[in-house]
Coordinates of C-alpha atoms and ligand atoms in Angstrom, one line a residue:
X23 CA 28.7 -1.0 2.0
X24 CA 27.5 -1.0 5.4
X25 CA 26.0 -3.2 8.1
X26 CA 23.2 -1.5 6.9
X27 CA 22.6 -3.4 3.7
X28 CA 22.2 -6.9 2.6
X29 CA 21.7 -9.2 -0.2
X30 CA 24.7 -7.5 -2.4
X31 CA 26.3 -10.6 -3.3
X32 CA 22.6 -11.7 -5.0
X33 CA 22.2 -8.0 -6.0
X34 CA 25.6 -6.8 -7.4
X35 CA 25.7 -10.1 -9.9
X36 CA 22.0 -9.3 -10.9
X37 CA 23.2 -6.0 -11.9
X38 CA 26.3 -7.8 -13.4
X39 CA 23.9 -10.0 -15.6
X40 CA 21.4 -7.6 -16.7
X41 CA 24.6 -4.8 -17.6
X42 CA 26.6 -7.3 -20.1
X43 CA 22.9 -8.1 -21.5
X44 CA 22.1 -4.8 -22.3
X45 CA 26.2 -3.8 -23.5
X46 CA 25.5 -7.1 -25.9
X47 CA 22.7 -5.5 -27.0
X48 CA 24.2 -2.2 -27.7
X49 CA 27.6 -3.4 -29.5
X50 CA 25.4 -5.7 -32.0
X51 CA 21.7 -3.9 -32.4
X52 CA 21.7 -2.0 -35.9
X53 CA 20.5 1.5 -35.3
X54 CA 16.3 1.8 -36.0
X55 CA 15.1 4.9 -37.3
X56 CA 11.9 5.4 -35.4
X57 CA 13.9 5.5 -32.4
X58 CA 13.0 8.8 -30.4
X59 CA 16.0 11.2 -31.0
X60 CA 15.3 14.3 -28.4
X61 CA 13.2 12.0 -26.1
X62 CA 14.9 9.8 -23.6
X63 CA 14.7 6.0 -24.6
X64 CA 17.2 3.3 -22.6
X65 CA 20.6 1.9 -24.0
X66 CA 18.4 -0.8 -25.3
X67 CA 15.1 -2.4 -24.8
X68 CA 12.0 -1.4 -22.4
X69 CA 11.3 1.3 -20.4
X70 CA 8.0 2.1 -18.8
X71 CA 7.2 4.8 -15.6
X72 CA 10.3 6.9 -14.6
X73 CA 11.2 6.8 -11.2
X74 CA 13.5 8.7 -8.5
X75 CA 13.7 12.1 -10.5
X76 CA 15.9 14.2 -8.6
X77 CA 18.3 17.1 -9.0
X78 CA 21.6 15.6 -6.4
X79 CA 25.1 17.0 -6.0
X80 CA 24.5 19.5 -8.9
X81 CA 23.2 16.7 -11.6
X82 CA 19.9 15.7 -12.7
X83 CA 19.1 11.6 -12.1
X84 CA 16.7 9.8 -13.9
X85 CA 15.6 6.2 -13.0
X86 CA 13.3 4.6 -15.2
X87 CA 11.8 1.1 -15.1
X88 CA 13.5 -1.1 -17.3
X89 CA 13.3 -4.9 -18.4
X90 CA 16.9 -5.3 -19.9
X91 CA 16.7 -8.9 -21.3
X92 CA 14.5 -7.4 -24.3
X93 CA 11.9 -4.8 -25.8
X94 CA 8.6 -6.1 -23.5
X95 CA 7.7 -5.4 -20.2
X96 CA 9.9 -8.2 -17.6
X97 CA 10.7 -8.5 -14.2
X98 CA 11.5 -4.6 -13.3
X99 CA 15.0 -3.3 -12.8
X100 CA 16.1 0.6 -12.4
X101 CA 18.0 2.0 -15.2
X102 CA 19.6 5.1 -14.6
X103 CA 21.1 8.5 -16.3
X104 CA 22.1 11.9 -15.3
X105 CA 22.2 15.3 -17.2
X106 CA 23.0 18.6 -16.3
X107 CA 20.6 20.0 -18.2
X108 CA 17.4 17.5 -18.2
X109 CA 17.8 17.6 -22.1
X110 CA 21.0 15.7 -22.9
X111 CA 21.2 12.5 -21.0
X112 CA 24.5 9.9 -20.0
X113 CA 23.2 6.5 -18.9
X114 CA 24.6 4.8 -16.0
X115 CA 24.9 1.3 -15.2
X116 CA 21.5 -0.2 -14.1
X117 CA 20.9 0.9 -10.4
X118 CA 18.7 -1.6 -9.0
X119 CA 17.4 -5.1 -10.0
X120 CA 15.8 -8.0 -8.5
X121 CA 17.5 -10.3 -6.2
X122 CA 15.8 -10.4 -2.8
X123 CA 13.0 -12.8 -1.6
X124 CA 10.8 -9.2 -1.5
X125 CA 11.6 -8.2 -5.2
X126 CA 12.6 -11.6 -7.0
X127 CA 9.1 -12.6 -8.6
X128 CA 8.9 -12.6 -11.8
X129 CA 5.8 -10.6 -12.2
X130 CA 7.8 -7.5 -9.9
X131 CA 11.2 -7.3 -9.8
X132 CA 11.7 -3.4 -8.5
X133 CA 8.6 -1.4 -9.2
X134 CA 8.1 2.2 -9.7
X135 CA 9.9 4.8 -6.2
X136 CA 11.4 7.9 -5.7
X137 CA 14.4 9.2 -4.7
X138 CA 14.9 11.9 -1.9
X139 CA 18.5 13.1 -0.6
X140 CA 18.9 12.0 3.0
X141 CA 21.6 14.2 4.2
X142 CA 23.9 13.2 1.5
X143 CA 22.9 9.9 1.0
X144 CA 20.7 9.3 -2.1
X145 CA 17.8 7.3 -1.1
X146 CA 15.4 5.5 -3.4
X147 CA 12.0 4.2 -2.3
X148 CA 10.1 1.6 -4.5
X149 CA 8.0 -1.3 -4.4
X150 CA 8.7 -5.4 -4.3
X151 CA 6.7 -7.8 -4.8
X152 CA 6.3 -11.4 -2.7
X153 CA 4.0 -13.7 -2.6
X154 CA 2.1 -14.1 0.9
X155 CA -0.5 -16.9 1.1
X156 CA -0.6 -17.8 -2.5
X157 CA -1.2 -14.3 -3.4
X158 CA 0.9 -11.2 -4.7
X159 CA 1.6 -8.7 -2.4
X160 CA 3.4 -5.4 -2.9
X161 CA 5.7 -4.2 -0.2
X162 CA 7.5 -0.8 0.4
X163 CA 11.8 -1.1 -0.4
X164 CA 15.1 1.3 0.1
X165 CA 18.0 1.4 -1.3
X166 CA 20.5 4.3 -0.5
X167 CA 24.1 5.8 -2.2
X168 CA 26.5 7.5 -1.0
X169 CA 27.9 8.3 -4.6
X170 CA 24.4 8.2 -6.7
X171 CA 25.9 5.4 -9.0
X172 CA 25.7 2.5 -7.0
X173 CA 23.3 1.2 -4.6
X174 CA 22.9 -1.1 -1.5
X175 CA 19.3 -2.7 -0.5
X176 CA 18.5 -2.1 2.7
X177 CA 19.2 -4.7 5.4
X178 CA 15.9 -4.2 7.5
X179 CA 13.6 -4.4 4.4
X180 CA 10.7 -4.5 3.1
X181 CA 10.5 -0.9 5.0
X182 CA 6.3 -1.7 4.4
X183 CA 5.7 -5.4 4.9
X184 CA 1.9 -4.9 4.1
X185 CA -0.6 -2.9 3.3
X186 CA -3.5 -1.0 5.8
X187 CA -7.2 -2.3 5.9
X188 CA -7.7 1.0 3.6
X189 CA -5.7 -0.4 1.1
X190 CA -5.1 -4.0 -0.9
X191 CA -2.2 -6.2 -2.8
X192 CA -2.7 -3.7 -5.3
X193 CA -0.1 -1.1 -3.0
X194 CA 2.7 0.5 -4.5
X195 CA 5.1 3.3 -6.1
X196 CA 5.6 5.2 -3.4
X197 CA 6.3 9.2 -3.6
X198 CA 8.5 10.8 -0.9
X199 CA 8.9 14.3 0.2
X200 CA 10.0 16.0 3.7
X201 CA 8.0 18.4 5.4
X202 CA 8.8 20.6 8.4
X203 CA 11.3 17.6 9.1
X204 CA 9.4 14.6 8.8
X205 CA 9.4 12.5 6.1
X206 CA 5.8 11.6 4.0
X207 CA 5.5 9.1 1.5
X208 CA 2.5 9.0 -0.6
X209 CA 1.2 5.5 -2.1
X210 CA -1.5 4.1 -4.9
X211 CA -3.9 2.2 -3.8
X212 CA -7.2 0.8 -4.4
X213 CA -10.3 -1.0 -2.8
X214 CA -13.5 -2.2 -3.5
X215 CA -13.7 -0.4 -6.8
X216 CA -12.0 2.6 -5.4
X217 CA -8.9 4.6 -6.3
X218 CA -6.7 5.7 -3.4
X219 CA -3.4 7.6 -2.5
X220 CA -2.2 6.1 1.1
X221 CA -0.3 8.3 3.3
X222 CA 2.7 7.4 5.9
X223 CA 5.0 9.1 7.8
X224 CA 8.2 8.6 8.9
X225 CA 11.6 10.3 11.0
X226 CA 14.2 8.2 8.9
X227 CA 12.7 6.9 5.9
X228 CA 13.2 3.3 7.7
X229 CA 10.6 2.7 10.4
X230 CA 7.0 4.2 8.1
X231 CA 3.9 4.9 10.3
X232 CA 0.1 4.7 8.8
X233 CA -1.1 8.0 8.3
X234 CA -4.8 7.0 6.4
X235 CA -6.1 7.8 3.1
X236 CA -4.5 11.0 1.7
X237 CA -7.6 11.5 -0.8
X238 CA -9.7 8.6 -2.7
X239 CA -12.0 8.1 -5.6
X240 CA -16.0 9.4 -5.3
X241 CA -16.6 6.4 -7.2
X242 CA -15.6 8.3 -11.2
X243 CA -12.2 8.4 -10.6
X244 CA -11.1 4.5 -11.2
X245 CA -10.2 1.5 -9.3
X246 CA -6.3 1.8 -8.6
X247 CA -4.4 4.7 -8.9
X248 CA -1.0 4.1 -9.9
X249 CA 1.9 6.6 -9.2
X250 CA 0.6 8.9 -7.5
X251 CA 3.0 12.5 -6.9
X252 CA 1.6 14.5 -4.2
X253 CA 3.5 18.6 -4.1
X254 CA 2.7 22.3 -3.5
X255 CA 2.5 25.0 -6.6
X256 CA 1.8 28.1 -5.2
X257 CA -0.1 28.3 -2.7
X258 CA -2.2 24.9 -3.6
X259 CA -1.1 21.7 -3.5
X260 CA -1.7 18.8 -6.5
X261 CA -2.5 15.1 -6.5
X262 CA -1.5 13.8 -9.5
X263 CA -1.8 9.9 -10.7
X264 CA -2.8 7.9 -13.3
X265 CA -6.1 6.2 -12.7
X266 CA -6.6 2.2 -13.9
X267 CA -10.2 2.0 -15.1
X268 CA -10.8 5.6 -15.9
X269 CA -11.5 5.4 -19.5
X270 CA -9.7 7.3 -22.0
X271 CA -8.0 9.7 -18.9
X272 CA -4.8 8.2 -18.1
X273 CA -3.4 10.5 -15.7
X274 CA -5.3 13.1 -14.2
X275 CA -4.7 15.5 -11.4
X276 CA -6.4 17.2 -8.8
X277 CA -5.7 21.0 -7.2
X278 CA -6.8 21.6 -3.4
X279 CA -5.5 22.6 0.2
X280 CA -3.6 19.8 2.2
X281 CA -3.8 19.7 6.2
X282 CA -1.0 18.0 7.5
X283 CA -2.4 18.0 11.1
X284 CA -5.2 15.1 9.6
X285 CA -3.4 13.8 6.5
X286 CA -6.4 15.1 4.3
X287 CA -5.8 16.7 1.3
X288 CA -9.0 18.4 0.2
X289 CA -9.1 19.0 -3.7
X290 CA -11.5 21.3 -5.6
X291 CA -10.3 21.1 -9.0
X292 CA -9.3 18.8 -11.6
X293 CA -7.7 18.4 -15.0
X294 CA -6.1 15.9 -16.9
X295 CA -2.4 16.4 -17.3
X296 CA -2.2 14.6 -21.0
X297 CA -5.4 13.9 -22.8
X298 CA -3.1 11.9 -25.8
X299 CA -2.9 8.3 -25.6
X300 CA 0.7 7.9 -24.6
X301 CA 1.5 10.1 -21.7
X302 CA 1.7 7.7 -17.9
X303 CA 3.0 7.9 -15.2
X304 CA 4.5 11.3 -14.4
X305 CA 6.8 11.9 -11.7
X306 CA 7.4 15.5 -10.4
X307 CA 10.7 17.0 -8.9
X308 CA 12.6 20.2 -8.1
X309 CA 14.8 21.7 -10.2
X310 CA 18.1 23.8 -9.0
X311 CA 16.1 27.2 -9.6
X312 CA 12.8 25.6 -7.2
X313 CA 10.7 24.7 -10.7
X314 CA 8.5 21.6 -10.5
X315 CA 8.9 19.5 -13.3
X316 CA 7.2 16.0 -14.5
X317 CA 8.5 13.6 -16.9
X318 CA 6.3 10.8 -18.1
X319 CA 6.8 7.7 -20.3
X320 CA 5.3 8.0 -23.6
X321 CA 3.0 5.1 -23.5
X322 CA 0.5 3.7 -21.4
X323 CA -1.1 0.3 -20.8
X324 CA -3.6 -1.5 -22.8
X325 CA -7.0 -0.2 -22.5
X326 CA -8.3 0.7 -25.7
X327 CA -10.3 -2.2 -27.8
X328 CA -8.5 -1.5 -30.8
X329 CA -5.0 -1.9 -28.5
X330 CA -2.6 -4.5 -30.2
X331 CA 0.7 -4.3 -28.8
X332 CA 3.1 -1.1 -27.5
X333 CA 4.7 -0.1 -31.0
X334 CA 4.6 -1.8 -33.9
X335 CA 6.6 -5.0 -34.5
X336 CA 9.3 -3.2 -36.9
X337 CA 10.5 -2.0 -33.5
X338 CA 12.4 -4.7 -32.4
X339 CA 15.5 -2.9 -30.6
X340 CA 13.9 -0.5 -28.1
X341 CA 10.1 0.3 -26.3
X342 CA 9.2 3.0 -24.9
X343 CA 10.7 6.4 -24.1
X344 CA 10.0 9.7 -21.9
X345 CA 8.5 12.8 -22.4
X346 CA 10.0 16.1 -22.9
X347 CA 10.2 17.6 -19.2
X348 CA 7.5 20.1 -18.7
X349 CA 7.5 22.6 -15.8
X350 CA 4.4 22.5 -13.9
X351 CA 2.5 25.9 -12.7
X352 CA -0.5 27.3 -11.6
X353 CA -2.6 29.4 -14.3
X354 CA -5.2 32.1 -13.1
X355 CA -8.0 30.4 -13.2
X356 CA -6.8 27.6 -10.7
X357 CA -5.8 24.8 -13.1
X358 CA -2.5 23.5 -13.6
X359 CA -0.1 24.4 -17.3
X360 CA 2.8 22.5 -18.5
X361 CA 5.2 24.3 -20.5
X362 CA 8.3 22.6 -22.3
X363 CA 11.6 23.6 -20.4
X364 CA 13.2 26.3 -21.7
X365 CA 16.4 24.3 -22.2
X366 CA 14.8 22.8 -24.9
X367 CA 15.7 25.7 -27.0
X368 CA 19.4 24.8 -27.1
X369 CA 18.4 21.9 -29.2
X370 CA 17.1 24.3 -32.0
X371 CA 19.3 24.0 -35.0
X372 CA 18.3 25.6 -38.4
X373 CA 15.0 28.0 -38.1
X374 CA 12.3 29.0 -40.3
X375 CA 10.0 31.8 -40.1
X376 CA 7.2 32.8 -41.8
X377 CA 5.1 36.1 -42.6
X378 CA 1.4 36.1 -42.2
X379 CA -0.4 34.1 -44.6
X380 CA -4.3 33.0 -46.2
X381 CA -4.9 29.5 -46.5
X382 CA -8.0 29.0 -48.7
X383 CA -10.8 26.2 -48.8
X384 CA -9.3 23.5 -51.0
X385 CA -5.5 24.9 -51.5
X386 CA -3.8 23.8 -48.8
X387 CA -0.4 25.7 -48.2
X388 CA 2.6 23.0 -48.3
X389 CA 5.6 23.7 -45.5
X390 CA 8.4 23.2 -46.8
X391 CA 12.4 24.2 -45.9
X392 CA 12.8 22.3 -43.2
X393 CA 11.0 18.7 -42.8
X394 CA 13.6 16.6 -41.1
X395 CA 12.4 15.1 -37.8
X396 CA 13.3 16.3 -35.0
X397 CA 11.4 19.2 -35.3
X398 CA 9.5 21.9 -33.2
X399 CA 6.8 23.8 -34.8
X400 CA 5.1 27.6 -33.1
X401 CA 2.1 28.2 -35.3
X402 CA -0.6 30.7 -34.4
X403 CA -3.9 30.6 -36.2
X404 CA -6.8 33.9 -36.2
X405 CA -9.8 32.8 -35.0
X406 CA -11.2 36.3 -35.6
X407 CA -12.9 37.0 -38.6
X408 CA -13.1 33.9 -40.3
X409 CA -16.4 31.4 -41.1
X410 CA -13.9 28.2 -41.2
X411 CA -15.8 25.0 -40.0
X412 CA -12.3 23.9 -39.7
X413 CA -8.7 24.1 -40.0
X414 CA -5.3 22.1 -39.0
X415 CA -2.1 20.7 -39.7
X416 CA -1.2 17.3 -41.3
X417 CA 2.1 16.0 -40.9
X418 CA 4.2 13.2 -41.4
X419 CA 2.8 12.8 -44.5
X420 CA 3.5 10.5 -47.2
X421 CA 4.4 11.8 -50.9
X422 CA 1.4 10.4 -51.7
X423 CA -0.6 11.5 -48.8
X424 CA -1.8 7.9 -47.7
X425 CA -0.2 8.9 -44.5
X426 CA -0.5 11.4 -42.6
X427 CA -1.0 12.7 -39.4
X428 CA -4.0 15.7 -38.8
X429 CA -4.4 17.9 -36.2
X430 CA -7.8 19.7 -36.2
X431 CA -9.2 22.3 -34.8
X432 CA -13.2 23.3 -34.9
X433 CA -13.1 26.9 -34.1
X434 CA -17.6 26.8 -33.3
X435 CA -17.4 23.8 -31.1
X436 CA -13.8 24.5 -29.9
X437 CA -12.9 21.1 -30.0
X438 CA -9.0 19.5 -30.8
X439 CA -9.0 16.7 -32.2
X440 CA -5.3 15.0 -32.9
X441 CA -6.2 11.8 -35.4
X442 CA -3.8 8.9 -36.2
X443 CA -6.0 7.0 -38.0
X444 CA -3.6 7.4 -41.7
X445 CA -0.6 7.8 -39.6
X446 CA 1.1 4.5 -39.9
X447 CA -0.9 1.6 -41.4
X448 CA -0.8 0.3 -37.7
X449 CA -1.5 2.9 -35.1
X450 CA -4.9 3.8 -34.2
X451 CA -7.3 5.9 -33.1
X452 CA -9.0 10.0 -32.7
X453 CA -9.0 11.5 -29.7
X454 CA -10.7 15.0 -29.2
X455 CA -10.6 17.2 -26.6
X456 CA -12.7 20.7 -26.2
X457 CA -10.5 23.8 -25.6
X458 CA -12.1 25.7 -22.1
X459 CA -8.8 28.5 -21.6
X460 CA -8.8 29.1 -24.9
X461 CA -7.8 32.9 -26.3
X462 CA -10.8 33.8 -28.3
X463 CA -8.0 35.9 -30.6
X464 CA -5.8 33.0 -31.5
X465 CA -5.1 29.5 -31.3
X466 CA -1.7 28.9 -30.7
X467 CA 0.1 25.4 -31.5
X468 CA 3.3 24.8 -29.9
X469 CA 4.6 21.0 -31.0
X470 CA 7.4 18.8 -30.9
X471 CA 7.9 16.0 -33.6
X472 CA 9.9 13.5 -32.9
X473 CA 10.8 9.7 -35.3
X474 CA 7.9 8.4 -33.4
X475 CA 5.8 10.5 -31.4
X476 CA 4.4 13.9 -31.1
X477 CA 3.5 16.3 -28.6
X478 CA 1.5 18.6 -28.9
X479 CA 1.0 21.7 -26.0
X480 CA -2.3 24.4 -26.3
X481 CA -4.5 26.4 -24.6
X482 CA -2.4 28.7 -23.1
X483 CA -0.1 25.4 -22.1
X484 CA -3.5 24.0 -20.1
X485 CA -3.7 21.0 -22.3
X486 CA -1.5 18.5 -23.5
X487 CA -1.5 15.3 -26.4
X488 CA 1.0 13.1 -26.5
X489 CA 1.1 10.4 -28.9
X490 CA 3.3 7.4 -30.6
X491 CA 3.1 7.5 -34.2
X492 CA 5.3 5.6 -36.6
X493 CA 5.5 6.6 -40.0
X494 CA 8.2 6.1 -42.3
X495 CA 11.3 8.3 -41.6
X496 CA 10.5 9.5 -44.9
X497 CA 7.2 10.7 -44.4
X498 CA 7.9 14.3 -44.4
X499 CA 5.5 16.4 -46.0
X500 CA 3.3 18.8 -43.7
X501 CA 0.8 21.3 -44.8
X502 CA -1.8 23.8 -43.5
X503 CA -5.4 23.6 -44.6
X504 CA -8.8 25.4 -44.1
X505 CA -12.7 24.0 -44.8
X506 CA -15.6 26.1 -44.8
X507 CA -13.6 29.8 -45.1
X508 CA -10.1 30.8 -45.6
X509 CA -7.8 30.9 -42.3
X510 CA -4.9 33.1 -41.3
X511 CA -2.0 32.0 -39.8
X512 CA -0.7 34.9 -37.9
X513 CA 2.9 33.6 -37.1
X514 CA 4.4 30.3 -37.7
X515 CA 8.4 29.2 -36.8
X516 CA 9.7 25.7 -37.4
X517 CA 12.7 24.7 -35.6
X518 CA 15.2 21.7 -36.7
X519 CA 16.0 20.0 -34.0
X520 CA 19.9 18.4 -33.2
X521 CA 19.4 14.7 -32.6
X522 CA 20.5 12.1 -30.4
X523 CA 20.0 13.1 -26.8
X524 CA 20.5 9.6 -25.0
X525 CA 22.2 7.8 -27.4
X526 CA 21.7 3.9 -27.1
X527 CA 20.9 1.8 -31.0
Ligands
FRU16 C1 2.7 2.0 -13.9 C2 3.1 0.7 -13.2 C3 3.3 0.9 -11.7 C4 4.3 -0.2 -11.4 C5 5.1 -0.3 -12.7 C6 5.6 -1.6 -13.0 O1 3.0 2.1 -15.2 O2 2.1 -0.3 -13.5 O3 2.2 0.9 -11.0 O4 5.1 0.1 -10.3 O5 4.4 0.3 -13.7 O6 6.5 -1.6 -14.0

């Protein structure tokens, strides 16, 4: 500890308090089997956005907003892990919660930040919350390590007391990066009906000067964007954030040419990086060989009608976990693709292959070997050749086939369509999305199944579904069908996946 830093008496008994919670929690929770097994969930209880991703001192870290007193969203604290390989994870005792007067409310607590590693000392940026005037106002916070487990506030904070003219109270989760030795920290903002990412500068992540508005909405792109992640890839450079009042796109991002000499980022293209209903929040980071990766939490706020609660209330002992990391690259055509790291492969256990096969209009071919979630499914389908109005996968399926899961693919209109609908008795919802990179030859389905959610990665990697579903761990069945004209599926390969890669209930 240093003159540097303050409040640790208030802070380091917070900490106390939430970690004996959360070790309660642990020693008496009975184990739930729709807990995600190859995704990242907490010890216990809720997680939401992950925060301060970052490869330091040879490990990976990931923070993660947390509420340890129970499986809803509370006043925010930072949990934290670290892996050496992004797929195995070993949580660490909660790095941050709320103890100062710029962090205590109850409706903050630590928001969403970043981490960047300031000559040695691991630095996280995120947002507090006080009240100014009557009203809630969001402020700009750091907390720095010197061993990456444990972590002092700041003495001179908040580092931002308010925000610019261009922005509102609605001002936080602040990205940083370095460039050409200065420090930039990109912030989501929004005002008058208009999404923003705000841009400061600063030489020592402590004194933060206003830049202006990095890039903002034309008046389709929501009201508030929220986490914004701001990087190159290639030669580009990508805005990526998850837009409030954007309808069914949840986190989009754009590709264009940034000119540090005005702060103006000047975007051209624009995709969304998850069309499912449960992908939020990315955050981006380097990786030991220079990939970029996101991770995202698998949810995201209400804003369907038919949205009830985060997971259905059989789930009592967890909420909320994060996506598989996907590396993020540039495809030809200008638009960003997201493949699954390749260290995912070390989780494959048993493996099945198939030759080519038919699958004819009303005789559905049954998968079966392996079934046991987790599992990872390759499956390539023909599109030459064949008349089919229609053909898919259904999985998690009941013996009885009142649940199931489809996944649907209309090779005329091109259009994907992941349905939950039968999938649990209690989630909802269809959600198509036309293919535009598609191979005309074959449409390939790469997939990971987890106890409660699936991903699902296509299109040459240039589109992405993620969704919660939470049938019974029974639910096993999965078959391949065809409508209008037999299908072929050129190469299918199901993996088995080993389980338990954070531990926790
Ligand atoms: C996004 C978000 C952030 C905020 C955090 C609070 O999911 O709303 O904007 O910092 O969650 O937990």
């Amino acid at each position: 500890m240093s003159r540097e830093t303050v409040g640790l008496n208030a802070h380091h008994a917070a900490l106390a308090r939430a970690e004996r919670f959360v070790e309660l929690a642990v020693r008496e929770g009975k184990h739930d089997p729709l807990r995600p097994q190859i995704h990242f969930t907490a010890p216990a209880y809720w997680i939401n956005d992950p925060n301060g991703l970052i490869h330091f001192r040879d490990e990976y870290h990931l923070f993660y907003q947390f509420y340890p007193y129970g499986n809803r969203w509370g006043s925010m604290h930072w949990g934290h892990a670290k892996s050496k390989d992004m797929v195995h994870w070993e949580h660490l005792p909660i790095a941050l919660a709320p103890s100062e007067e710029y962090d205590l409310h109850e409706r903050g607590g630590c928001f969403s930040g970043s981490a960047v590693d300031d000559n040695g000392v691991l630095s996280l940026l995120y947002t507090g919350t006080v009240i100014r005037d009557g009203v809630l106002c969001q402020t700009q916070c750091l907390a720095t390590s010197r061993d990456g487990i444990t972590f002092d506030k700041y003495a001179g904070n908040p580092v931002i007391a308010a925000p610019p003219e261009d922005g509102s109270a609605d001002f936080r989760d602040p990205k940083v990066w370095k460039h050409e030795g200065i420090w930039y920290m990109v912030l989501g903002s929004g005002k008058d009906g208009i999404g923003k990412a705000l841009l400061y500068r600063s030489p020592d992540l402590r004194k933060w000067d206003y830049a202006g508005v990095l890039a903002e909405s034309d008046g389709t792109l929501g009201y508030m964007w929220e986490c914004p992640d701001f990087f190159p890839v290639g030669e580009k450079y990508v805005l990526m954030f998850s837009p409030m009042g954007m309808g069914e796109h949840k986190t989009v991002y754009l590709v264009g040419e940034m000119d540090y000499a005005t702060g103006k980022f000047a975007w051209d293209k624009m995709g969304d990086t998850d069309i499912g209903y449960d992908y939020y929040a990315p955050q981006s980071f380097l990786d030991a060989s220079g990939r970029r990766i996101i991770i995202a939490w698998l949810n995201a706020w209400d804003w369907m009608p038919w949205f009830k609660d985060f997971s259905p209330p059989a789930v009592t002992e967890w909420c909320g976990s994060m996506s598989i990391p996907r590396v993020v690259e540039l495809d030809a055509r200008g638009y960003l693709s997201f493949k699954p790291i390749e260290e995912m492969r070390t989780l494959r256990k048993h493996h099945y292959q198939s030759e080519p096969f038919h699958v004819k209009p009303g005789e559905p071919k049954a998968l079966t070997g392996i079934a046991e979630t987790p599992l990872e499914i390759a499956i390539s389908f023909r599109l030459r050749d064949t008349l089919a109005t229609g053909f898919g996968l259904a999985l998690r399926g009941s013996e009885d086939g009142a649940r199931q899961t489809l996944i649907e693919y209309d090779p005329v209109s091109r259009e994907l369509r992941f349905d939950r609908s039968r999938s649990d008795g209690w989630s909802e919802g269809v959600r198509s999305v036309r293919l535009t990179h598609a191979d005309d030859e074959q449409l390939t389905l790469h997939i990971f199944i987890d106890t409660s959610n699936i991903e699902l990665l296509t299109d040459n990697y240039t589109t992405a579904m993620t969704f919660n579903v939470y049938p019974d761990p029974t639910d096993r069945s999965m078959y391949v069908y065809a409508s209008g004209d037999s299908i072929v599926v050129d190469s299918l390969d199901i993996w088995q996946l080993t389980r338990e890669v954070s531990g926790g209930i």
